[in-house]
Short mmCIF file of C-alpha atoms and ligand atoms in Angstrom, two decimals:
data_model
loop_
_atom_site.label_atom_id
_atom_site.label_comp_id
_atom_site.label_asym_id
_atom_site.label_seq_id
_atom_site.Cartn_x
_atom_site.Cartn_y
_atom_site.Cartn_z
CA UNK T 1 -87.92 2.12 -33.28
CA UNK T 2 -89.08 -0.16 -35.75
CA UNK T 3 -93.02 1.52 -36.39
CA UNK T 4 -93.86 1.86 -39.83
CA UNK T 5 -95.82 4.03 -39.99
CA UNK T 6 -99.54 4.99 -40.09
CA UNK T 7 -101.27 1.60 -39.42
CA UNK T 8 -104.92 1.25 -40.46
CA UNK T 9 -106.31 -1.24 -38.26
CA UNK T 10 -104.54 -3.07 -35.87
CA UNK T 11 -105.79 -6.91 -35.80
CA UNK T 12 -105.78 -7.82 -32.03
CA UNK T 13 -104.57 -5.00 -29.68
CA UNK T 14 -101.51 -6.70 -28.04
CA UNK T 15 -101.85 -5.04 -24.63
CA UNK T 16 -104.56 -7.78 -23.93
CA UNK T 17 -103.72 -11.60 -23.66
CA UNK T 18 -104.65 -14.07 -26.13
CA UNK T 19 -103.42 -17.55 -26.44
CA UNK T 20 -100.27 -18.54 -28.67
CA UNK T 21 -102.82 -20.11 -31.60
CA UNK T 22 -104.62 -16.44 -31.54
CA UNK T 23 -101.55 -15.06 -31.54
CA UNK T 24 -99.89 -16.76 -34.23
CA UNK T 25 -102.57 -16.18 -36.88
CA UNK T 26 -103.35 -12.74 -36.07
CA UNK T 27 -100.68 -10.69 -33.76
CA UNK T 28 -98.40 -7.92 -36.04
CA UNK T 29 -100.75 -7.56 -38.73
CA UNK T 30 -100.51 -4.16 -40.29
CA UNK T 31 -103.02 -3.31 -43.29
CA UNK T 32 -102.65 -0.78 -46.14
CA UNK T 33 -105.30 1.84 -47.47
CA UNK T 34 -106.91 -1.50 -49.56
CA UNK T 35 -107.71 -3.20 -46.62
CA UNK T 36 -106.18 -6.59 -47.71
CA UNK T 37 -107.71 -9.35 -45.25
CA UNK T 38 -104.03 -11.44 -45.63
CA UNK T 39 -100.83 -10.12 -44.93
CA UNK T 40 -99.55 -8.45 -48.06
CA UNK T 41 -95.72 -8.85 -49.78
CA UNK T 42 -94.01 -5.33 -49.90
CA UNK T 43 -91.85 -6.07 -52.34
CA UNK T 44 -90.19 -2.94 -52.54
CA UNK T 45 -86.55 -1.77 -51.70
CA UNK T 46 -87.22 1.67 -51.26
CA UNK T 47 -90.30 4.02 -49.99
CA UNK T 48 -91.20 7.44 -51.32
CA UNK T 49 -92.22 10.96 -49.38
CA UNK T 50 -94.97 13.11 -49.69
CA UNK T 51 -92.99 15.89 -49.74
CA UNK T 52 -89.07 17.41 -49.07
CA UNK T 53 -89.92 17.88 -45.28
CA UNK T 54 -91.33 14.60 -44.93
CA UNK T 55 -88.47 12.89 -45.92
CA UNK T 56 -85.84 15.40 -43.54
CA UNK T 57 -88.46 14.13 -40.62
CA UNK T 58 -88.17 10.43 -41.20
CA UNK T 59 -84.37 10.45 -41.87
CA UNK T 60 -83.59 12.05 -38.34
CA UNK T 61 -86.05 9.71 -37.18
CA UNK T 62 -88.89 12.86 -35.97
CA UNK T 63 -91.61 11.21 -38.04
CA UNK T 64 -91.80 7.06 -37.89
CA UNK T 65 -91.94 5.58 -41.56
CA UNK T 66 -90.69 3.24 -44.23
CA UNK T 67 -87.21 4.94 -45.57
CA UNK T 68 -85.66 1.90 -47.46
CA UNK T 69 -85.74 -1.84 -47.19
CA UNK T 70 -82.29 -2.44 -46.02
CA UNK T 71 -83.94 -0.63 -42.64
CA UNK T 72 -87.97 -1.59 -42.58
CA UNK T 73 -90.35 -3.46 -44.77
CA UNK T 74 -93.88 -3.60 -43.49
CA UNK T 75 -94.13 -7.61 -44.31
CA UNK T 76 -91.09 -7.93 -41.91
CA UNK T 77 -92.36 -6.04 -39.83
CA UNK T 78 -95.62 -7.74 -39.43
CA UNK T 79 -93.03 -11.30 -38.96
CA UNK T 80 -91.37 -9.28 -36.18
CA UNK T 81 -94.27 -7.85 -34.75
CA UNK T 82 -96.03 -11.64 -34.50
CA UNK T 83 -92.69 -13.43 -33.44
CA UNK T 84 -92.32 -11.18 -30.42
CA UNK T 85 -95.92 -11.26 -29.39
CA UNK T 86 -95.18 -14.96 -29.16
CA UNK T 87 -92.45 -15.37 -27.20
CA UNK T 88 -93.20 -12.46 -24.91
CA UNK T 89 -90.56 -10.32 -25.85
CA UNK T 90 -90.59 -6.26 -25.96
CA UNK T 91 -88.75 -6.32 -29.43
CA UNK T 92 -87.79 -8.76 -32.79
CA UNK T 93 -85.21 -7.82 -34.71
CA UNK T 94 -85.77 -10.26 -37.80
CA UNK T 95 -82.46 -11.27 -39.92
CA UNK T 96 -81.33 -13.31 -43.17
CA UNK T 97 -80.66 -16.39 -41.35
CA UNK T 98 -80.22 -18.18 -38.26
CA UNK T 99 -76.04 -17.87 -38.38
CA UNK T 100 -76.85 -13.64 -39.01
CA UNK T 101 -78.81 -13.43 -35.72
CA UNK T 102 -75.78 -14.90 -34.11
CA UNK T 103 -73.64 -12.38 -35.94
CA UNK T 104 -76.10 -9.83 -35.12
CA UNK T 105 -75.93 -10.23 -31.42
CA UNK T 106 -72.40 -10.23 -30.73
CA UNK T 107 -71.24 -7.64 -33.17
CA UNK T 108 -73.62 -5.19 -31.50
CA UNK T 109 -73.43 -6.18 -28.11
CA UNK T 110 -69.83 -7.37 -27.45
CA UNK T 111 -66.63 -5.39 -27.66
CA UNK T 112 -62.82 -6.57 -28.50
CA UNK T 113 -61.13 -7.83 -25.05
CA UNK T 114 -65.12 -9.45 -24.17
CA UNK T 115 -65.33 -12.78 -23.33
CA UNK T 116 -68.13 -15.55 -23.66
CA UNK T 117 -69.12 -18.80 -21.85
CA UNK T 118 -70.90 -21.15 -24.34
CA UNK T 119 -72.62 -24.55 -24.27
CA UNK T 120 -70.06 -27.53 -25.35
CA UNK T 121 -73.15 -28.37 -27.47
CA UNK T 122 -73.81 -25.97 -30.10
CA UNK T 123 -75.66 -25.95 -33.97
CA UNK T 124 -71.69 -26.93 -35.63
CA UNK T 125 -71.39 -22.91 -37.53
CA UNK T 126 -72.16 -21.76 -34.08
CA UNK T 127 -69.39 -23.03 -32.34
CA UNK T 128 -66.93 -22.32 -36.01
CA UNK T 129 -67.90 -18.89 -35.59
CA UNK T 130 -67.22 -18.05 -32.27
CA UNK T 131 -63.54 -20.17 -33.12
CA UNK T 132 -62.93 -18.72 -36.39
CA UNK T 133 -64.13 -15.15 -36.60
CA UNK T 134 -64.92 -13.82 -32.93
CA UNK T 135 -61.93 -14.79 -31.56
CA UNK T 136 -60.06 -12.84 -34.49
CA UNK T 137 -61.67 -9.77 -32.93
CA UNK T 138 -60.51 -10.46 -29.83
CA UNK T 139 -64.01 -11.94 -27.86
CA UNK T 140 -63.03 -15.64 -26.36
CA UNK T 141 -65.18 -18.29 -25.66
CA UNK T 142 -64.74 -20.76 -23.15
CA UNK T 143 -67.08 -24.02 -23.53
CA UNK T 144 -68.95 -25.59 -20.68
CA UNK T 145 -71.20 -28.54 -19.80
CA UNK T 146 -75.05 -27.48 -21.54
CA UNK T 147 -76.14 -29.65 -17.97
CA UNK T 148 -73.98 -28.49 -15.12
CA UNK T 149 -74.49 -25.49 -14.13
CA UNK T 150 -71.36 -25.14 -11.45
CA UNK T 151 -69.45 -25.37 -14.85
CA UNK T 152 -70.98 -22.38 -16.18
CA UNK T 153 -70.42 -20.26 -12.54
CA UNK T 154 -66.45 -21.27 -12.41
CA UNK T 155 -65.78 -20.48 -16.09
CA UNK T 156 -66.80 -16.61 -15.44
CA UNK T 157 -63.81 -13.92 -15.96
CA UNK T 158 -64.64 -10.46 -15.04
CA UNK T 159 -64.93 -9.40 -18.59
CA UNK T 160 -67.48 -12.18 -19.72
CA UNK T 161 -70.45 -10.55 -21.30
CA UNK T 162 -72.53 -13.50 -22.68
CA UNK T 163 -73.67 -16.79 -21.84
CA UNK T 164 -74.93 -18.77 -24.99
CA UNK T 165 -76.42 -21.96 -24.99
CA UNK T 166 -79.24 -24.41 -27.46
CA UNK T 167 -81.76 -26.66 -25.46
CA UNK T 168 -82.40 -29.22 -26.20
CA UNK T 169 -79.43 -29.64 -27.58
CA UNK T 170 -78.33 -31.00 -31.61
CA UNK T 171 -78.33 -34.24 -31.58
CA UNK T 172 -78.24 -35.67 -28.55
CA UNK T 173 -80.92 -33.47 -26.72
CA UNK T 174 -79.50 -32.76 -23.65
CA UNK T 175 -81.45 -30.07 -21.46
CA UNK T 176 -79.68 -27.02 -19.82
CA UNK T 177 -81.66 -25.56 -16.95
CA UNK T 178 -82.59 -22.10 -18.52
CA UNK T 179 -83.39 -20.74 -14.92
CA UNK T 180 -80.57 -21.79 -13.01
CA UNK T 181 -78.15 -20.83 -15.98
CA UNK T 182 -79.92 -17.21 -16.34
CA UNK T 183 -79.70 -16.39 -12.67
CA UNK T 184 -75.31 -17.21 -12.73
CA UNK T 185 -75.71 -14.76 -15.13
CA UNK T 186 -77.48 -12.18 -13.73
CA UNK T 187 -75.14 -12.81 -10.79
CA UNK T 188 -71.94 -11.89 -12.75
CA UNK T 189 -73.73 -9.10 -15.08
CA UNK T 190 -73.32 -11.20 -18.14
CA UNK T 191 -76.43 -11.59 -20.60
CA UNK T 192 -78.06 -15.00 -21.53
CA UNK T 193 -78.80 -15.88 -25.16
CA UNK T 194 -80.75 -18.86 -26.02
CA UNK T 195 -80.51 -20.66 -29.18
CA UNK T 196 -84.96 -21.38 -29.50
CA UNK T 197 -84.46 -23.23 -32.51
CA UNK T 198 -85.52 -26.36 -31.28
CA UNK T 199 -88.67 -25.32 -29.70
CA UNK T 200 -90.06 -22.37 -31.06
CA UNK T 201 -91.59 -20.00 -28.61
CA UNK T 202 -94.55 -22.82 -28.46
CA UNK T 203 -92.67 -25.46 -26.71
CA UNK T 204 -90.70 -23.08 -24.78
CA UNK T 205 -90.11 -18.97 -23.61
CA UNK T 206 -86.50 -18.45 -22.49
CA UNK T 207 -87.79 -14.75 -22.05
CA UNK T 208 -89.70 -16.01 -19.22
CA UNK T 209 -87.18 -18.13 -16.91
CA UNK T 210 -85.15 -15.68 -17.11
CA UNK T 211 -83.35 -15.37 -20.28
CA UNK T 212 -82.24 -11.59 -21.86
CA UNK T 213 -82.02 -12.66 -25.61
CA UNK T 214 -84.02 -15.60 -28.22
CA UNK T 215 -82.27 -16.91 -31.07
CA UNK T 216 -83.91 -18.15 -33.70
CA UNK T 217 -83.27 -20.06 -37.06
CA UNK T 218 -86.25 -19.42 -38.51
CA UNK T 219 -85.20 -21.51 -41.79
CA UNK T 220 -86.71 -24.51 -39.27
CA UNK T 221 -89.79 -24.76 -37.29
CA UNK T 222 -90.96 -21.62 -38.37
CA UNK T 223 -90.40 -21.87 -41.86
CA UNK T 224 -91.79 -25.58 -41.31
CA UNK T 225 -91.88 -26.81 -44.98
CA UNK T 226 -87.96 -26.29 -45.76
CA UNK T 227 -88.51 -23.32 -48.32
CA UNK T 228 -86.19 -20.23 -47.05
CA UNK T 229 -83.72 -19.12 -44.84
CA UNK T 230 -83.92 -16.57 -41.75
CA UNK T 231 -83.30 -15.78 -38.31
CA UNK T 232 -84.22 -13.33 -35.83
CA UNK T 233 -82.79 -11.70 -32.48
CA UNK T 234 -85.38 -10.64 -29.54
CA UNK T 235 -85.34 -8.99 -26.00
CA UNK T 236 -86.41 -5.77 -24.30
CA UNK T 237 -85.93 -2.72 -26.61
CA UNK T 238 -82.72 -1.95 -25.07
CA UNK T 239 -81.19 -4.97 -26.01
CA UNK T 240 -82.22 -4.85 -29.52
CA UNK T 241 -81.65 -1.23 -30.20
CA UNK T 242 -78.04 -2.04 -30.82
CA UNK T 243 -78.77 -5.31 -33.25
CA UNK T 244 -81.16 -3.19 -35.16
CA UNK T 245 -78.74 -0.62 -35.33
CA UNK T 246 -75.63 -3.18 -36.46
CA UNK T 247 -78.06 -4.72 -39.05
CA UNK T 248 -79.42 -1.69 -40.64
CA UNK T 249 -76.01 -0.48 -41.10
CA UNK T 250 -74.23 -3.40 -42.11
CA UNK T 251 -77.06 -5.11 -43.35
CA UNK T 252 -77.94 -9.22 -43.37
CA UNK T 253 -81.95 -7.71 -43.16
CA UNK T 254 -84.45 -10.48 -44.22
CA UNK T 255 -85.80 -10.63 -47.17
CA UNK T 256 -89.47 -9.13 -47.71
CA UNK T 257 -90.52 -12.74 -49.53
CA UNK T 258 -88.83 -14.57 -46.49
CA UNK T 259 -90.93 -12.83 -44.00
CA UNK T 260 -93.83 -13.36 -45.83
CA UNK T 261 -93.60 -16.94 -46.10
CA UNK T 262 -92.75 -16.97 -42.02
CA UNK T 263 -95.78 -14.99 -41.37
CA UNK T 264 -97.80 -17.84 -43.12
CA UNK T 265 -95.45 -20.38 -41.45
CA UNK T 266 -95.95 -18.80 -38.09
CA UNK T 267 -100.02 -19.20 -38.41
CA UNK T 268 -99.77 -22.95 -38.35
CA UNK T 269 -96.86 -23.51 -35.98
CA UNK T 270 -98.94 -24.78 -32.97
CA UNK T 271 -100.76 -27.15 -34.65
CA UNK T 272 -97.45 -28.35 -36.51
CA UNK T 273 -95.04 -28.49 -33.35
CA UNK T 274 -98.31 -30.49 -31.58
CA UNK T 275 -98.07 -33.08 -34.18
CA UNK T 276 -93.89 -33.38 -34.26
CA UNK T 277 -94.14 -33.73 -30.79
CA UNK T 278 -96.60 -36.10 -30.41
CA UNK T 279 -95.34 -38.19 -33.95
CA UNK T 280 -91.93 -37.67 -32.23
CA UNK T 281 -92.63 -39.22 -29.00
CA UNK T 282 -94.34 -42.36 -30.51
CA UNK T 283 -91.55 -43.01 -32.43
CA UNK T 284 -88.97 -42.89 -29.33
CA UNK T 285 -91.18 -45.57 -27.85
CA UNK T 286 -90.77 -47.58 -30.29
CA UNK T 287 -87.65 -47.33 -31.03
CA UNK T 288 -86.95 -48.01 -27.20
CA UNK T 289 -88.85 -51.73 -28.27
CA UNK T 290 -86.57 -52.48 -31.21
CA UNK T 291 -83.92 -55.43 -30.09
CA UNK T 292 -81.67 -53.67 -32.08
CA UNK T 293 -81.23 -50.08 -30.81
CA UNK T 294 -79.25 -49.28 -27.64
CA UNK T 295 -80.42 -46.33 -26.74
CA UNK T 296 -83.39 -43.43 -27.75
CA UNK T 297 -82.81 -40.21 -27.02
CA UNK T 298 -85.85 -38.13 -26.30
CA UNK T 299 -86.45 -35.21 -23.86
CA UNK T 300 -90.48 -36.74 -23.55
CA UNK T 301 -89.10 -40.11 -22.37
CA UNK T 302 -89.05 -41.10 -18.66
CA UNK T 303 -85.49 -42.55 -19.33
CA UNK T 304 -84.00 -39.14 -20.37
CA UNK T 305 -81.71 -38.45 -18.19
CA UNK T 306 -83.41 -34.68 -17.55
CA UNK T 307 -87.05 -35.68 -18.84
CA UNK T 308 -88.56 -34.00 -15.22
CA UNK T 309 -86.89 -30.79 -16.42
CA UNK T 310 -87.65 -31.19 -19.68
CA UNK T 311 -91.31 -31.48 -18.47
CA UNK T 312 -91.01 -28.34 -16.39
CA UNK T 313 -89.18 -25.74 -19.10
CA UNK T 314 -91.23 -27.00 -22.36
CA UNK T 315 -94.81 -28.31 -23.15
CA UNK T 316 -93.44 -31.15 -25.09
CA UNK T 317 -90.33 -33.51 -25.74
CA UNK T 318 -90.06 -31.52 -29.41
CA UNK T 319 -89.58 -33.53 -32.44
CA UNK T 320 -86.02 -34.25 -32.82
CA UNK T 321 -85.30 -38.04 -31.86
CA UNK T 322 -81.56 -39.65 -31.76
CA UNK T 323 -80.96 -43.56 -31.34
CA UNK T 324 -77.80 -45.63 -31.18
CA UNK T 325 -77.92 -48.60 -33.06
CA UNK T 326 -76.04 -51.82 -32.20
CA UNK T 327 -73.01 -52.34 -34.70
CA UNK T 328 -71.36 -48.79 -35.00
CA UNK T 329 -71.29 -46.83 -37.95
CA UNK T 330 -71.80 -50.37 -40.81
CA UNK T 331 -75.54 -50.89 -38.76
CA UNK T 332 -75.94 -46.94 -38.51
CA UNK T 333 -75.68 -46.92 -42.31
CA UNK T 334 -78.11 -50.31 -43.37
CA UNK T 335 -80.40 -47.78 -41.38
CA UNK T 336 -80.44 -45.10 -43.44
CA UNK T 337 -79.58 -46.91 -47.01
CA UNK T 338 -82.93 -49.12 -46.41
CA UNK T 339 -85.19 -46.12 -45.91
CA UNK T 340 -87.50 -45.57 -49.30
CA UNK T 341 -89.33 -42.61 -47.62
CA UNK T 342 -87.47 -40.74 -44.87
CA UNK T 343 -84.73 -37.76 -46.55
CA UNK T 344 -81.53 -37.98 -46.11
CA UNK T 345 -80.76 -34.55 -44.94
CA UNK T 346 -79.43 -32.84 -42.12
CA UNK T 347 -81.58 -30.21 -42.61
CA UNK T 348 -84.62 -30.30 -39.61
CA UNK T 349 -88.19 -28.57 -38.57
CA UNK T 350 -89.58 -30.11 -42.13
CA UNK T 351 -93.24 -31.63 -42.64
CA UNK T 352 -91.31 -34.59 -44.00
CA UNK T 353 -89.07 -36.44 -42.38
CA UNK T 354 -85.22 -36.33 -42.50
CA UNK T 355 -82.57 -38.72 -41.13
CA UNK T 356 -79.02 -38.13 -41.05
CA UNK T 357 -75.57 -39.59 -39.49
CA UNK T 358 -74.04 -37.15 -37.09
CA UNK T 359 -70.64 -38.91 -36.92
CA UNK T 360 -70.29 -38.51 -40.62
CA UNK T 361 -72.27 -35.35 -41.62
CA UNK T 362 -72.78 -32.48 -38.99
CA UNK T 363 -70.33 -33.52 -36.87
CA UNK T 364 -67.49 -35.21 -39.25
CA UNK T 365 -65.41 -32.04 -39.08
CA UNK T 366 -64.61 -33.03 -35.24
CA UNK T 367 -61.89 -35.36 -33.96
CA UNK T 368 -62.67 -38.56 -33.48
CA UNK T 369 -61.65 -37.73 -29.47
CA UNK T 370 -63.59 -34.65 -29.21
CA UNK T 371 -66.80 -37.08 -30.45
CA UNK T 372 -66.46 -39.50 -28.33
CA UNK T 373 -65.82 -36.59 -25.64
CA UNK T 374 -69.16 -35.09 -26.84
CA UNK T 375 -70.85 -38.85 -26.72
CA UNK T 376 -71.85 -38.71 -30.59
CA UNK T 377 -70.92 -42.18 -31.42
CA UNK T 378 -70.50 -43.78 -34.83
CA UNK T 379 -73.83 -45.99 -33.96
CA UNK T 380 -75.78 -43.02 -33.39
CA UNK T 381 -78.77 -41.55 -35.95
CA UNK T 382 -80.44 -38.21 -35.53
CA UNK T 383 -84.26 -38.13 -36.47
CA UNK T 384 -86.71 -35.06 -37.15
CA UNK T 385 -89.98 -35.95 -37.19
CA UNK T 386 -92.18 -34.89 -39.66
CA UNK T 387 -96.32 -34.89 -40.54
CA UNK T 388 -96.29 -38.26 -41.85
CA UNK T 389 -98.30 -40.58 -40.45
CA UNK T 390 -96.08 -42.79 -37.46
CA UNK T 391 -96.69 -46.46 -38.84
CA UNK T 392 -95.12 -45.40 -42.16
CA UNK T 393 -92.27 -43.71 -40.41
CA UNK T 394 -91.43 -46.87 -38.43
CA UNK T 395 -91.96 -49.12 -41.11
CA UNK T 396 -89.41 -47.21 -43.33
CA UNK T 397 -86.41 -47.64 -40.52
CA UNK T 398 -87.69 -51.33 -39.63
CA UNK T 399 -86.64 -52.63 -42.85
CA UNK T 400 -82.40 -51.33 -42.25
CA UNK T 401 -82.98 -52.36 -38.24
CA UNK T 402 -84.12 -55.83 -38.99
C1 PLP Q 501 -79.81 -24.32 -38.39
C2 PLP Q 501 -79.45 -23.79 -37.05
C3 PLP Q 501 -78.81 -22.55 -36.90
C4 PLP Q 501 -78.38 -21.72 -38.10
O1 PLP Q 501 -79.47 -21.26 -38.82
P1 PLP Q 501 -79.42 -20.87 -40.39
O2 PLP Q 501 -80.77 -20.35 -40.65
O3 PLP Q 501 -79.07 -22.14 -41.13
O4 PLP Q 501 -78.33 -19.86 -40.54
C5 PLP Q 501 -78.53 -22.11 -35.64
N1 PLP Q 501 -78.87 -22.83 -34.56
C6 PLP Q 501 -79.49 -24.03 -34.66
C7 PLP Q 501 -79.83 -24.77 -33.42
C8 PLP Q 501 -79.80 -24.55 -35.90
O5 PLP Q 501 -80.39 -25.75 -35.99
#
């Protein structure tokens, strides 16, 4: 569906195995007659033909090949290509952003009069779109626990088509149990979509407990130094047949330039989610010291509420860390006013560090009732870790917790 085209070398023949640091510096690459050892930038918006014929064979689709950019670029092709070798799935379907691989999926695979169950906990747009703009088309959502799974079984209808869900879940990591979820859906014929944001396919494969369709903002982890925006849908080739078809028609396609930057960011996304994780859990132990926090919320922590299934479904607690300060929303604040270092962003996935208020920021647009309801308290702080070095990290929020 997607094949560009004659290919001059393939790196690594994907029918073998290799690990998921092989495969992020080497799977998808594609090379053109001047055998360019990196992964060259097509920027080009259109592709010529050799000849009349030629171009009658690739627009009815008889001969595979580049038409026009708005349908295949070879760079983002090469993303998609490495993205699905990673998290084991048959197809990528790569987008302009993580909201446009939302989008993607339900405009191509749900119909007016559909309906959807969805985690309570979703990325703030999510939810807004499924509210604002689904719903005007007729698909409903109904919104569950993300960690009880009976919720998810009684709030089927015979016309629900997708389950959607994020784990862990934005901000206060909570961890849905991707198998048990996916087999209630297989049960009532519905498809699973998981929201791999958090994670990236080297923490965890949704693909492989049982999931039908990854999510991804790739603006975050994959991206990894805050630069560009993107997304991307993936699943068997049935599946994404339809979302390649809705895209190239209507067309939110990635950029060339975005892909190419992913590709890079995809090479060193192993060694970068190794080091959030492990910067991430340090920090959530010792923020579980300070006299002044109430409570750290970290999937890697034995006091996590789900940390054994947390352990089972990813390698690693992730590097997103929440804490509730003692003193409501005035301590929250001294927090983040007496940081010199950390950003003050709600953007996350970043080498450098970001701190943000929930209450006030992402979720500020809630009521005060639903927040509560949702357990995001005005005390609470949401963390993502970056690449600087721990000490400095903790030093930064010790001053505002003192
Ligand atoms: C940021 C984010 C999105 C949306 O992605 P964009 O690239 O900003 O459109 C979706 N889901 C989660 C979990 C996110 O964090």
């Amino acid at each position: 569906m997607l094949a560009c085209g004659p290919i001059t070398k393939k790196e690594i023949n994907m029918s073998e195995s290799y690990q998921p640091e092989t495969l992020a510096v080497r799977a998808g690459i594609e090379r053109s007659q001047f055998h360019e050892h990196s992964e060259a930038l097509f920027l080009t918006s259109s592709f010529t033909f050799d000849s009349a014929e030629q171009a009658a064979k690739r627009f009815i689709g008889e001969e595979p090949g580049n038409i026009y950019a708005r349908f295949t670029n070879p760079t983002v092709t090469m993303f998609e290509q490495r993205l699905a070798a990673l998290e084991g799935a048959e197809q990528c379907v790569a987008v302009a952003s993580g909201m446009a691989a939302i989008l993607a999926t339900v405009m191509a695979l749900l119909k007016s009069g559909d309906h959807i169950v969805a985690s309570r906990s979703l990325f703030g747009a999510t939810t807004n779109t499924f509210n604002n703009y689904f719903k005007k088309f007729g698909v409903e959502t109904t919104y569950v626990s993300a960690t009880d799974v009976a919720e998810w079984q009684a709030a089927v209808r015979p016309n629900t088509k997708l389950f959607f869900l994020e784990t862990p879940s934005n901000p206060l990591t909570e961890i849905s149990d991707i198998a048990a979820i996916a087999a209630v859906a297989k049960s009532c014929g519905a498809l699973l979509a998981v929201d791999n944001c958090f994670c990236t396919p080297i923490l965890q494969r949704p693909l492989d407990l049982g999931a039908d369709i990854v999510i991804h903002s790739a603006t975050k982890y994959i991206d990894g130094q805050g630069r560009v925006l993107g997304g991307a849908v993936l699943g068997s080739k049935k599946l994404m047949e339809p979302v390649y078809g809705f895209l190239r028609t209507t067309g939110p396609t990635m950029s060339a330039f975005n892909a190419w930057v992913f590709l890079k960011g995809l090479e060193t996304l192993k060694l970068r989610m190794d080091a959030h994780s492990a910067n991430a859990l340090q920090l959530a132990q010792w923020l579980e010291q300070q006299p002044n926090v109430a409570r750290v919320f970290y999937p890697g922590l034995p006091s996590h509420p789900q940390h054994a299934l947390a352990m089972q479904q990813q390698k690693t607690g992730g590097g997103i860390v929440a804490f509730e300060v003692k003193g409501g929303k005035a301590a929250a604040w001294r927090v983040i006013d007496n940081t010199r270092m950390l950003s003050i962003t709600a953007n996350l996935g970043d080498t450098k560090t970001t701190i943000t208020h929930p209450a006030t920021t992402t979720h500020a647009r809630i009521s005060p009732e639903a927040r509560a309801a949702a357990g995001i308290s005005d005390g609470l702080i949401r963390i993502a870790v970056g690449l600087e070095a721990v000490v400095d990290i903790q030093n930064d929020l010790a001053r505002g917790l003192a």
